[in-house]
GROMACS .gro file of C-alpha atoms in nm:
model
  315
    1UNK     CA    1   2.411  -1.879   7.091
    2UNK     CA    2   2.583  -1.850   6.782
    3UNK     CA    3   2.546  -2.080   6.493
    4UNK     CA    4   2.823  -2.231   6.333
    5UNK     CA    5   2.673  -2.507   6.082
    6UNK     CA    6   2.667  -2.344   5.758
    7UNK     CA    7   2.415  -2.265   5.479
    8UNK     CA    8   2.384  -2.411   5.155
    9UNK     CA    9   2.369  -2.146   4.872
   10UNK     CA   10   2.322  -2.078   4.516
   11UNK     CA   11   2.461  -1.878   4.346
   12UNK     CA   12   2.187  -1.713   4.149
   13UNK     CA   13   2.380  -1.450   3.953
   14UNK     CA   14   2.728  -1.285   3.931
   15UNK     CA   15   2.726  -0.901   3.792
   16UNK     CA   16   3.080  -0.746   3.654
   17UNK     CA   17   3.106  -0.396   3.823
   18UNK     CA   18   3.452  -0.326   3.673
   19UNK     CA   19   3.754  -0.527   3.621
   20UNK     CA   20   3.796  -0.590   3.969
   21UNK     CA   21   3.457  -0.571   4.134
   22UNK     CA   22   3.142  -0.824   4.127
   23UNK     CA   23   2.829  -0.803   4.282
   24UNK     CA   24   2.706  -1.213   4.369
   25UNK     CA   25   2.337  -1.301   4.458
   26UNK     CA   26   2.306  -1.575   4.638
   27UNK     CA   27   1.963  -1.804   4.699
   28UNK     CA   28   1.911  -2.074   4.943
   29UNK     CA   29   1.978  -2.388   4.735
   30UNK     CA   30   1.671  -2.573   4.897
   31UNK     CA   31   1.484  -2.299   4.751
   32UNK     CA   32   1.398  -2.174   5.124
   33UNK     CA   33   1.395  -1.830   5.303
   34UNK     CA   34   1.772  -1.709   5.407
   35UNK     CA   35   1.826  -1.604   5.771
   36UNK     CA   36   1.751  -1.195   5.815
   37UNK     CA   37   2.041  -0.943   5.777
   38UNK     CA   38   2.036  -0.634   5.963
   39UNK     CA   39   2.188  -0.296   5.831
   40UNK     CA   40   2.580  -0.333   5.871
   41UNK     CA   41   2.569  -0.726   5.865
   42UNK     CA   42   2.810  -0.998   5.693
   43UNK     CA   43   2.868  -1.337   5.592
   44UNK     CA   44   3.131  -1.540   5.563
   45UNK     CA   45   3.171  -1.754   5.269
   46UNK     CA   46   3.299  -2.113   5.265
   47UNK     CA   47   3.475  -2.179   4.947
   48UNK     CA   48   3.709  -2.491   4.857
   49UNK     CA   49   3.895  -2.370   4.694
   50UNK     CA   50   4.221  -2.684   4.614
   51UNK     CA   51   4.398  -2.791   4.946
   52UNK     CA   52   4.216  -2.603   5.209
   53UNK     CA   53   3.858  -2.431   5.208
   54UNK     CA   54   3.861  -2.030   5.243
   55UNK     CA   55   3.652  -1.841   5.476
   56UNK     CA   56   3.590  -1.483   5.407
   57UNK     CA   57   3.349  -1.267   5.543
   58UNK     CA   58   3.184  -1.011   5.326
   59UNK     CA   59   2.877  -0.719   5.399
   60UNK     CA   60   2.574  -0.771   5.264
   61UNK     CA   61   2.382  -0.546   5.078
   62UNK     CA   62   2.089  -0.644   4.973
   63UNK     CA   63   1.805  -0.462   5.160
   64UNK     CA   64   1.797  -0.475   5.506
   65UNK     CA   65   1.547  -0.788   5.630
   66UNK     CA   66   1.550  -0.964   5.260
   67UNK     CA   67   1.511  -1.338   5.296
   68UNK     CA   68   1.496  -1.401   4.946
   69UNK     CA   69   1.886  -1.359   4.820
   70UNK     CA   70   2.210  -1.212   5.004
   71UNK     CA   71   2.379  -0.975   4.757
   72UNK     CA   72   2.786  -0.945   4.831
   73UNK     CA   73   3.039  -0.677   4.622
   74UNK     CA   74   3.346  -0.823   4.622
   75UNK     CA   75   3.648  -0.677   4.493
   76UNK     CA   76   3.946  -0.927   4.372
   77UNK     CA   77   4.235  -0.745   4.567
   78UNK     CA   78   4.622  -0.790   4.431
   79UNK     CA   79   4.704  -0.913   4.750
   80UNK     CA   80   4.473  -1.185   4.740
   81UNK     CA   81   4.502  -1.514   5.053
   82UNK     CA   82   4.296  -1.701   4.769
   83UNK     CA   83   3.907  -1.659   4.848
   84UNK     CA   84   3.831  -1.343   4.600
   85UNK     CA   85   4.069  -1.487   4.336
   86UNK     CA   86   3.829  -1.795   4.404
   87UNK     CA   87   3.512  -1.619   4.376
   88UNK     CA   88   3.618  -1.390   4.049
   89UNK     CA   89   3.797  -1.683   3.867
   90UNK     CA   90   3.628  -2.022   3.898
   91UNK     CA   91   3.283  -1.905   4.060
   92UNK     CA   92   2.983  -1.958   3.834
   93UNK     CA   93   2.605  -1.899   3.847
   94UNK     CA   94   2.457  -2.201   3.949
   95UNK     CA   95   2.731  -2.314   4.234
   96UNK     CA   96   2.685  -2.401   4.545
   97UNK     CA   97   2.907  -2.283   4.830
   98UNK     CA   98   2.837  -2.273   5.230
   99UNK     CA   99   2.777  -1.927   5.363
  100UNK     CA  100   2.774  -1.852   5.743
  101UNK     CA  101   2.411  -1.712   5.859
  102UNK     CA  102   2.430  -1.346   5.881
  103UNK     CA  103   2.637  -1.166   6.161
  104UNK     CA  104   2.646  -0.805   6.308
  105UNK     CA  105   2.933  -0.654   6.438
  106UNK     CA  106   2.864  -0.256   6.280
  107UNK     CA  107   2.495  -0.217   6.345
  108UNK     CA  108   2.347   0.143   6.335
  109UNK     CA  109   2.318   0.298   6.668
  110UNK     CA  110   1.903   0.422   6.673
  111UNK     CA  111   1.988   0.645   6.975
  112UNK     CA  112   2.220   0.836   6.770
  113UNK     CA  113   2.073   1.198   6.672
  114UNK     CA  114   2.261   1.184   6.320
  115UNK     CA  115   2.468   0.914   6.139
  116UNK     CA  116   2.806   1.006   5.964
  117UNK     CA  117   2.906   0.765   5.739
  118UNK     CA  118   3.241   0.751   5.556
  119UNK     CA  119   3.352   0.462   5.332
  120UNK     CA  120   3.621   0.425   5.199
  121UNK     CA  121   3.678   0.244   4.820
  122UNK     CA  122   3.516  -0.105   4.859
  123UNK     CA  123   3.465  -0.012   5.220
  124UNK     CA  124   3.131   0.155   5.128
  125UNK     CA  125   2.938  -0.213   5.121
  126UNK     CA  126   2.827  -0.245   5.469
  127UNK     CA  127   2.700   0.126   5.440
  128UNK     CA  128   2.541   0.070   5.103
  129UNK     CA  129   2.251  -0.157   5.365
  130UNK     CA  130   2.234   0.110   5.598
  131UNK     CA  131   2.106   0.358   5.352
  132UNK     CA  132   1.785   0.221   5.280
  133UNK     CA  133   1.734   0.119   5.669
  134UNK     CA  134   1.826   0.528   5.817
  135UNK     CA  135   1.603   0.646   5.493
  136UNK     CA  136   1.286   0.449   5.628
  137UNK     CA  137   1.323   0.530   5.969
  138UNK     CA  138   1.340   0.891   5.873
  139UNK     CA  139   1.683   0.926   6.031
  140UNK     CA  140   1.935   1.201   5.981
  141UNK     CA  141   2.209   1.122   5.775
  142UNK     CA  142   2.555   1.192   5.606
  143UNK     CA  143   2.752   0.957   5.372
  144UNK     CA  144   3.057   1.058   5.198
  145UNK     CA  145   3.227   0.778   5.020
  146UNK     CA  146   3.650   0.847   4.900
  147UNK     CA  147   3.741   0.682   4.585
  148UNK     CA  148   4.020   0.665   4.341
  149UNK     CA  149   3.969   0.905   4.053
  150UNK     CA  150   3.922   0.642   3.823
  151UNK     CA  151   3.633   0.473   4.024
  152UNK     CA  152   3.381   0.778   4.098
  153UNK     CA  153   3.130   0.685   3.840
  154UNK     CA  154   3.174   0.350   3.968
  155UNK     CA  155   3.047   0.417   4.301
  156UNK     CA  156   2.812   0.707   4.170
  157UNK     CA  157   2.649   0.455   4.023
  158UNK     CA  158   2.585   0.241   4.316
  159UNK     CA  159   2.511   0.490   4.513
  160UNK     CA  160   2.240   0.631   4.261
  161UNK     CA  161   1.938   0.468   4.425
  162UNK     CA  162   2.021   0.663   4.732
  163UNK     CA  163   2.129   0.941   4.588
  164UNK     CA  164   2.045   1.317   4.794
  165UNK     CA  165   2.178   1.652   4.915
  166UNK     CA  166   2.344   1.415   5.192
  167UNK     CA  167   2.526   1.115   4.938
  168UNK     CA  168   2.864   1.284   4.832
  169UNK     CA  169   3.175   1.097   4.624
  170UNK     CA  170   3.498   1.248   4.632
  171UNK     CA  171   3.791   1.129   4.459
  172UNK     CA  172   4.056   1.049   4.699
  173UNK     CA  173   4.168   1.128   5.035
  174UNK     CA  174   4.281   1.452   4.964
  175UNK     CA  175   3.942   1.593   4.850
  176UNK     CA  176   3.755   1.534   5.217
  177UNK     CA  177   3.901   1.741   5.559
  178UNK     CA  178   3.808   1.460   5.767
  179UNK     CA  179   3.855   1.686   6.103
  180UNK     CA  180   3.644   1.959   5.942
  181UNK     CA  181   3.341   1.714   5.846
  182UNK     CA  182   3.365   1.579   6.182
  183UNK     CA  183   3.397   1.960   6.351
  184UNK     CA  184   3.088   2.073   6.240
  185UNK     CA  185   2.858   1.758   6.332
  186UNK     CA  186   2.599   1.831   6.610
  187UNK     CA  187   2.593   1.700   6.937
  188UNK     CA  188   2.488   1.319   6.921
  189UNK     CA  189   2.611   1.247   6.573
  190UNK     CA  190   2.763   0.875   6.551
  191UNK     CA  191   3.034   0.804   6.296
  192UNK     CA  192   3.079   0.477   6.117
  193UNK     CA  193   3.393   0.410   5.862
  194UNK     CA  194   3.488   0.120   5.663
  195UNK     CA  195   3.759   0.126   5.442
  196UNK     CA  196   4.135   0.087   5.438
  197UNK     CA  197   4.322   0.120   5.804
  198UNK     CA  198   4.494   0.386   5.759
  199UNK     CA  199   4.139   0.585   5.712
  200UNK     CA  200   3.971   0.417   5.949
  201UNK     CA  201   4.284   0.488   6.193
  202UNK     CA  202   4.287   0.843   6.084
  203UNK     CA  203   3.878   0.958   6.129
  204UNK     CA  204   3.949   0.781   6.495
  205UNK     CA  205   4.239   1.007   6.611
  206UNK     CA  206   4.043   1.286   6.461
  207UNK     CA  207   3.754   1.234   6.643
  208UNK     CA  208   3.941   1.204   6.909
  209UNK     CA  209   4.139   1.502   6.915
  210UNK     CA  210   3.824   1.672   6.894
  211UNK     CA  211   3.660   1.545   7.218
  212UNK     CA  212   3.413   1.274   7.064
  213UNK     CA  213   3.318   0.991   7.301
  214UNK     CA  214   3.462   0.685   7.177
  215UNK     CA  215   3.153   0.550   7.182
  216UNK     CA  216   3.022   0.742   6.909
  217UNK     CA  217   3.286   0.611   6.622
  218UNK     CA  218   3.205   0.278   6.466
  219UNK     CA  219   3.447   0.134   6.226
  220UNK     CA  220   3.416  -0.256   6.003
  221UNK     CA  221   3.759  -0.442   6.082
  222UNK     CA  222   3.804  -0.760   5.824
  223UNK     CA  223   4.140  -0.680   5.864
  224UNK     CA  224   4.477  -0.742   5.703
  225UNK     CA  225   4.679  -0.976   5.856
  226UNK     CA  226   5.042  -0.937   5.660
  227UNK     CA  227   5.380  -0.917   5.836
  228UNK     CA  228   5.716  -1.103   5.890
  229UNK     CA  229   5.673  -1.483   5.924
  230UNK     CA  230   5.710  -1.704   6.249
  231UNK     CA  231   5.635  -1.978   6.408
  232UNK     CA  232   5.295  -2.115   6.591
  233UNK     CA  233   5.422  -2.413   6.809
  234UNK     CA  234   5.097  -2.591   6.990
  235UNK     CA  235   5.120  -2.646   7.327
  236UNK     CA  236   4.957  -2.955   7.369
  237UNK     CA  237   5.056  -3.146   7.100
  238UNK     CA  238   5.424  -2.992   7.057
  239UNK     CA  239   5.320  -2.974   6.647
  240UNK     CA  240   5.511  -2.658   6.517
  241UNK     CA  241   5.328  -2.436   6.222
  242UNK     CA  242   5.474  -2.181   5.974
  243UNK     CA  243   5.293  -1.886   5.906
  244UNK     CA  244   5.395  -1.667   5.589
  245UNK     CA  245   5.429  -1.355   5.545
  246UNK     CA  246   5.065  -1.287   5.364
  247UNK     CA  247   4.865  -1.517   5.550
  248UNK     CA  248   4.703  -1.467   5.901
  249UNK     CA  249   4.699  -1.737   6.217
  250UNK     CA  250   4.395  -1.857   6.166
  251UNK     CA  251   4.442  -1.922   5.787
  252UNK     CA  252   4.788  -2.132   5.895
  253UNK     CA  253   4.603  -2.354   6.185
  254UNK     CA  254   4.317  -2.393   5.896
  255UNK     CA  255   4.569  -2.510   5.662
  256UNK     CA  256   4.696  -2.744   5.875
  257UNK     CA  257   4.380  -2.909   5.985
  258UNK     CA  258   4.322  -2.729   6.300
  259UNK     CA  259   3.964  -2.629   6.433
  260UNK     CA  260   3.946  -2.296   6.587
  261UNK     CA  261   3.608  -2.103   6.609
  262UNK     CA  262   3.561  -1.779   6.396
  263UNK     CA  263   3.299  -1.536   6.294
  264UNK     CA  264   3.430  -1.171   6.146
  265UNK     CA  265   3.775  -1.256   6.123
  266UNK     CA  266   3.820  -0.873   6.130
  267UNK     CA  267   3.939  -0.888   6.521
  268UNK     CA  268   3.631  -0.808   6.616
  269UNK     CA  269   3.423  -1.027   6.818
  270UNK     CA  270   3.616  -1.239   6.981
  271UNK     CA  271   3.498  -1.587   6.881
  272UNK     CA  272   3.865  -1.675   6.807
  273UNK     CA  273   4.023  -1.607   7.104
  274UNK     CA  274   4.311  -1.806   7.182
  275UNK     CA  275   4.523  -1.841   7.514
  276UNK     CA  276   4.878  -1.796   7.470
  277UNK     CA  277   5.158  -2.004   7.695
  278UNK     CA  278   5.502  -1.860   7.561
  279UNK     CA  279   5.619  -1.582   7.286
  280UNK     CA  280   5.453  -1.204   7.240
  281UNK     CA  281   5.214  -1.165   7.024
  282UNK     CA  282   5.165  -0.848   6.845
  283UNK     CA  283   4.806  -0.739   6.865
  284UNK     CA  284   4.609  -0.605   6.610
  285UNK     CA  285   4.208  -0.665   6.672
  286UNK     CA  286   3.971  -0.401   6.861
  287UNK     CA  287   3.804  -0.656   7.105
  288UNK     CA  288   4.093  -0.711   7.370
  289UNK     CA  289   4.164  -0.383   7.624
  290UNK     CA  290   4.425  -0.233   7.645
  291UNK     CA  291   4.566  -0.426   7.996
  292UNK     CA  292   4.462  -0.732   7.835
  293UNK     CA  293   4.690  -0.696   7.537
  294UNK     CA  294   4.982  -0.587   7.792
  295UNK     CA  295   4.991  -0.896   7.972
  296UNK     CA  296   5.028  -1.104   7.640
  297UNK     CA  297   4.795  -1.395   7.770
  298UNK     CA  298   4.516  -1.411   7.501
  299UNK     CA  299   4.530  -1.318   7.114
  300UNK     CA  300   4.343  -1.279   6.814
  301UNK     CA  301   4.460  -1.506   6.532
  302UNK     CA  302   4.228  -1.383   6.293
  303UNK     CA  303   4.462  -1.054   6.246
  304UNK     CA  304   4.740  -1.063   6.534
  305UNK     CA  305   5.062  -1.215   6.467
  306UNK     CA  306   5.400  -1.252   6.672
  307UNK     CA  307   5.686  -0.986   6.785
  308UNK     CA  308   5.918  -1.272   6.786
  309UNK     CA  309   6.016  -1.595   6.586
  310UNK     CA  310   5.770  -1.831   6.773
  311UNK     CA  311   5.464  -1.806   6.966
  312UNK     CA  312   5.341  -2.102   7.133
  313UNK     CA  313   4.938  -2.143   7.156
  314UNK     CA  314   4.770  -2.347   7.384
  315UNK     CA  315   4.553  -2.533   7.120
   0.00000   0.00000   0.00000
């Protein structure tokens, strides 16, 4: 059963990484033990931030299993809905926010005979937990992390603690041939990516196009939600919402006072899922098959959005 009442946390310290990254710790505020983490997981922080609280989920990585303290990179990103502008502007040490008890939607496959990993800029966070967890177990591994130019030593130096023949940075896309890395992999080698779509989009169709099970790539969605606006109309109560054009479904109903579940708000586990009566929604997540996103009956409003001017809900 999933949890839903948050945590209360501290925040214990805030570390500049560069002029748009900052690594948080965060303590229990009752002084207490945290819930575990496993390799790959995230929170979601609870920040009120003016008219409306933000949620957004972010990968821990602290170690693997660490009860003291949840550690969180979070880069403040131009296109900002509000929570990292929150967290990098008027976040202190010493404040107390709620935080969601850990979640894992990216967990390392142990049957896998080698893990690939590929991050991409921030994306490398949820990997940065997995290191320490595939180095223990004695696991066979690959990371290579793609950066702007200007951000290698950056993530050079977080990667440092793990660093090996197996850790590479490369600065940008350009300097990785994604289909070659993934050519030579042995049989039973897993891939995992996080980073921006368009990478995440493009190791998938070349992993494809090379025969690999489906089951063997593994990608983070906290997904982008951007696009034209529209209209949410609620079935049951006839009350009509606007959603803009940088701000996702689920951020609109929260604005507007109405309570839908959530948990990665990636479009990835389904806890949002909403039935629709009337409009077509335009699907974005990875949970719903493909016949399911056909018919038009059911949507994501973490990350979908609508084809046309309104979509009607039944909330």
């Amino acid at each position: 059963m999933i949890r839903h009442d948050p945590l209360a946390v501290r925040v214990a310290a805030i570390e500049p990484l560069s002029a748009t990254l900052k690594r948080l710790t965060l303590e229990s505020a009752d002084g207490g033990a945290l819930p575990i983490g496993s390799a790959g997981a995230h929170v979601s922080l609870i920040l009120e931030g003016g008219d409306r609280p933000f949620r957004n989920a972010y990968s821990l990585v602290s170690m693997p299993g660490e009860r003291g303290c949840y550690e969180l990179i979070v880069r403040r990103t131009a296109g900002s809905r509000g929570g990292s502008a929150f967290i990098h502007e008027r976040l202190g040490e010493g404040s107390v926010i709620g935080a969601t008890v850990p979640h894992n939607l990216f967990p390392i496959q142990r049957h896998a005979r080698k893990h690939l990993l590929i991050g991409g800029g921030i994306g490398i966070t949820p990997l940065l937990s997995y290191l320490p967890a595939l180095r223990q177990g004695g696991e066979r591994l690959e990371l290579h992390q793609i950066s702007a130019r200007d951000e290698v030593p950056l993530f050079e130096n977080l990667l440092a603690p793990h660093a090996a023949h197996d850790v590479h940075v490369h600065a940008g896309r350009g300097a990785l041939d994604l289909s070659a890395l993934l050519a030579r992999q042995p049989l039973g080698t897993h891939v995992y990516v996080c980073g921006p779509a368009a990478l995440m989009d493009h190791v998938e169709a070349a992993a494809a196009a090379l025969g690999w099970p489906a089951s063997r790539v593994h990608r983070e969605n906290f997904g982008a939600a951007g696009g034209d606006p529209f209209t949410l109309r609620l079935a049951r109560s006839g009350r009509e919402i606007a959603v803009g054009p940088d701000q996702s479904m689920l951020d609109a109903l929260e604005a507007a006072g109405v309570p839908v579940p959530s948990l990665c708000r990636g479009g990835a586990c389904g806890e949002c899922l909403t039935k629709v009566t009337g409009g077509v929604p335009e699907h974005r997540d990875h949970y719903l098959t493909d016949l399911e996103k056909a018919e038009g009956a059911l949507v994501m409003p973490c990350v979908s959005r609508a084809k046309n001017d309104l979509l009607v809900l039944d909330l």
